[in-house]
Coordinates of C-alpha atoms in Angstrom, one line a residue:
M213 CA 0.1 0.0 -0.1
S214 CA 1.1 3.1 -1.0
K215 CA 0.4 6.3 0.8
T216 CA 0.0 9.7 -1.5
E217 CA 0.6 12.9 0.0
N218 CA -0.9 16.0 -1.0
Q219 CA 1.9 18.1 -2.0
S220 CA 1.0 22.1 -2.6
P221 CA 3.4 23.3 -5.3
Q222 CA 4.3 26.2 -3.0
Q223 CA 5.6 23.5 -0.3
G224 CA 9.3 23.6 -1.6
N225 CA 9.1 27.0 -1.7
L226 CA 8.4 27.7 1.7
G227 CA 6.1 30.0 1.4
M228 CA 8.9 32.8 -0.3
E229 CA 7.5 33.7 -3.3
Q230 CA 8.7 36.4 -5.4
H231 CA 7.2 39.7 -6.8
N232 CA 7.7 41.4 -9.1
A233 CA 9.0 44.8 -7.2
P234 CA 7.3 48.1 -8.9
S235 CA 9.5 50.0 -10.5
P236 CA 11.2 52.7 -8.4
T237 CA 9.4 56.4 -9.1
K238 CA 11.7 59.9 -8.7
T239 CA 11.4 61.8 -5.5
E240 CA 11.9 64.8 -5.4
P241 CA 15.2 66.2 -3.7
V242 CA 15.2 66.7 -0.6
S243 CA 16.1 70.7 0.4
P244 CA 18.6 71.1 2.6
T245 CA 17.2 72.4 5.8
P246 CA 19.2 75.1 7.1
S247 CA 22.0 74.1 9.5
T248 CA 21.5 75.9 12.9
P249 CA 24.5 76.8 14.5
Q250 CA 25.2 74.9 17.5
P251 CA 25.3 76.6 21.2
P252 CA 28.4 77.0 23.1
V253 CA 29.7 74.3 25.3
P254 CA 28.8 76.1 28.8
S255 CA 31.9 76.6 30.8
A256 CA 29.9 75.9 34.0
P257 CA 26.7 74.6 34.1
P258 CA 23.6 77.2 33.1
A259 CA 21.8 76.6 37.1
F260 CA 23.0 76.2 40.0
P261 CA 21.2 74.1 42.4
V262 CA 19.5 75.8 45.1
Q263 CA 21.8 73.8 47.9
L264 CA 24.8 75.5 46.3
K265 CA 23.7 78.6 46.1
G266 CA 26.5 81.0 47.0
L267 CA 29.2 78.9 45.7
E268 CA 29.0 79.5 42.0
S269 CA 32.4 81.4 41.6
C270 CA 34.0 78.2 43.3
F271 CA 32.8 76.4 40.6
I272 CA 33.8 78.2 38.2
S273 CA 36.9 80.4 39.5
P274 CA 39.2 77.1 38.6
K275 CA 38.7 76.7 35.2
K276 CA 41.9 78.6 34.3
A277 CA 44.4 76.6 36.2
F278 CA 42.0 73.6 35.1
I279 CA 42.6 74.4 31.5
A280 CA 46.5 75.0 31.8
A281 CA 46.9 71.6 33.5
G282 CA 46.0 70.3 30.1
G283 CA 42.4 69.9 30.6
T284 CA 39.5 71.2 28.4
E285 CA 36.8 73.1 28.7
Q286 CA 34.2 70.6 28.2
Q287 CA 36.4 68.7 31.2
F288 CA 36.3 71.6 32.7
A289 CA 31.9 71.4 32.9
R290 CA 31.9 67.6 33.3
E291 CA 34.0 67.8 36.4
V292 CA 32.0 70.3 37.8
N293 CA 28.7 68.4 37.7
F294 CA 30.6 65.5 39.1
A295 CA 31.7 67.8 41.7
M296 CA 28.0 69.4 42.2
Q297 CA 26.3 65.8 42.3
A298 CA 29.2 64.5 44.9
M299 CA 27.9 68.0 47.0
L300 CA 24.4 67.0 46.7
N301 CA 24.2 63.8 47.6
N302 CA 26.2 64.4 50.5
P303 CA 25.2 68.0 52.8
Y304 CA 28.1 67.6 55.1
L305 CA 30.3 68.6 52.0
I306 CA 28.1 71.4 51.5
D307 CA 28.8 72.5 54.6
C308 CA 32.5 72.1 54.7
A309 CA 32.4 74.0 50.7
R310 CA 30.9 76.9 52.5
Q311 CA 32.8 77.3 55.5
Y312 CA 36.3 76.6 53.3
P313 CA 35.2 77.6 49.6
D314 CA 38.9 78.0 48.7
H315 CA 39.8 73.9 49.6
L316 CA 36.4 73.6 47.0
V317 CA 38.3 75.0 44.2
E318 CA 41.7 73.9 45.1
A319 CA 40.1 70.4 45.2
I320 CA 39.2 71.0 41.8
K321 CA 42.0 72.4 40.6
N322 CA 43.8 69.2 41.5
V323 CA 41.1 66.9 39.6
S324 CA 43.1 68.2 36.5
L325 CA 46.4 68.0 38.5
T326 CA 46.5 65.0 38.6
G327 CA 44.6 63.6 35.6
L328 CA 41.9 61.6 36.9
T329 CA 38.1 62.3 37.5
L330 CA 35.4 62.6 40.1
N331 CA 32.8 60.6 37.5
P332 CA 31.2 57.7 40.2
E333 CA 31.2 55.3 37.6
L334 CA 34.9 55.4 37.5
R335 CA 35.9 55.4 41.1
L336 CA 39.3 57.2 40.3
G337 CA 38.5 60.0 42.9
Y338 CA 36.6 61.4 45.7
L339 CA 36.0 64.7 47.4
V340 CA 36.6 64.1 50.8
P341 CA 35.8 66.4 54.3
Y342 CA 39.0 66.1 56.3
K343 CA 39.4 68.1 59.3
G344 CA 35.9 70.1 58.4
K345 CA 37.6 71.4 55.1
L346 CA 37.1 70.0 51.5
K347 CA 40.0 67.5 49.7
F348 CA 40.2 65.5 46.3
Q349 CA 41.7 62.4 47.3
A350 CA 42.4 59.7 45.0
S351 CA 41.2 56.1 45.3
Y352 CA 43.3 53.4 45.0
M353 CA 42.0 52.5 41.6
G354 CA 43.1 56.0 40.8
K355 CA 46.5 55.9 42.3
V356 CA 47.2 53.3 40.0
D357 CA 45.7 54.7 37.0
I358 CA 48.3 57.4 37.1
L359 CA 51.5 55.1 38.0
I360 CA 50.4 52.7 35.1
R361 CA 50.6 56.5 32.8

């Protein structure tokens, strides 16, 4: 006894039929949009949080020293943002910066001089309160990074 199977003519084609694609139509050229000038990268954050009011000059004043040590304006703005982030997460750092604002300036300068960053994801350095004053402290990984370079 032989079995007869019902096979459709498309079974070997796996349902993938070739369709005749319509011929490409001409599209009108797209006129280029007028290029808008890019805003300059801010040298300091545009708006300071309410908790840090009064410390604006401490964040802006180390800019010349930061750039002289080999940093760029973008790096400076990024490090200032990281410093503000750290201070907003620890109110005691804000108190230390209010008591000794010149130490905050020196801490931001030291970030550039060491070539490290305050980026919390990289964990290369931190702002640390030491005897009521704000200091930049390189972490173990930051010191290893300096030794490798």
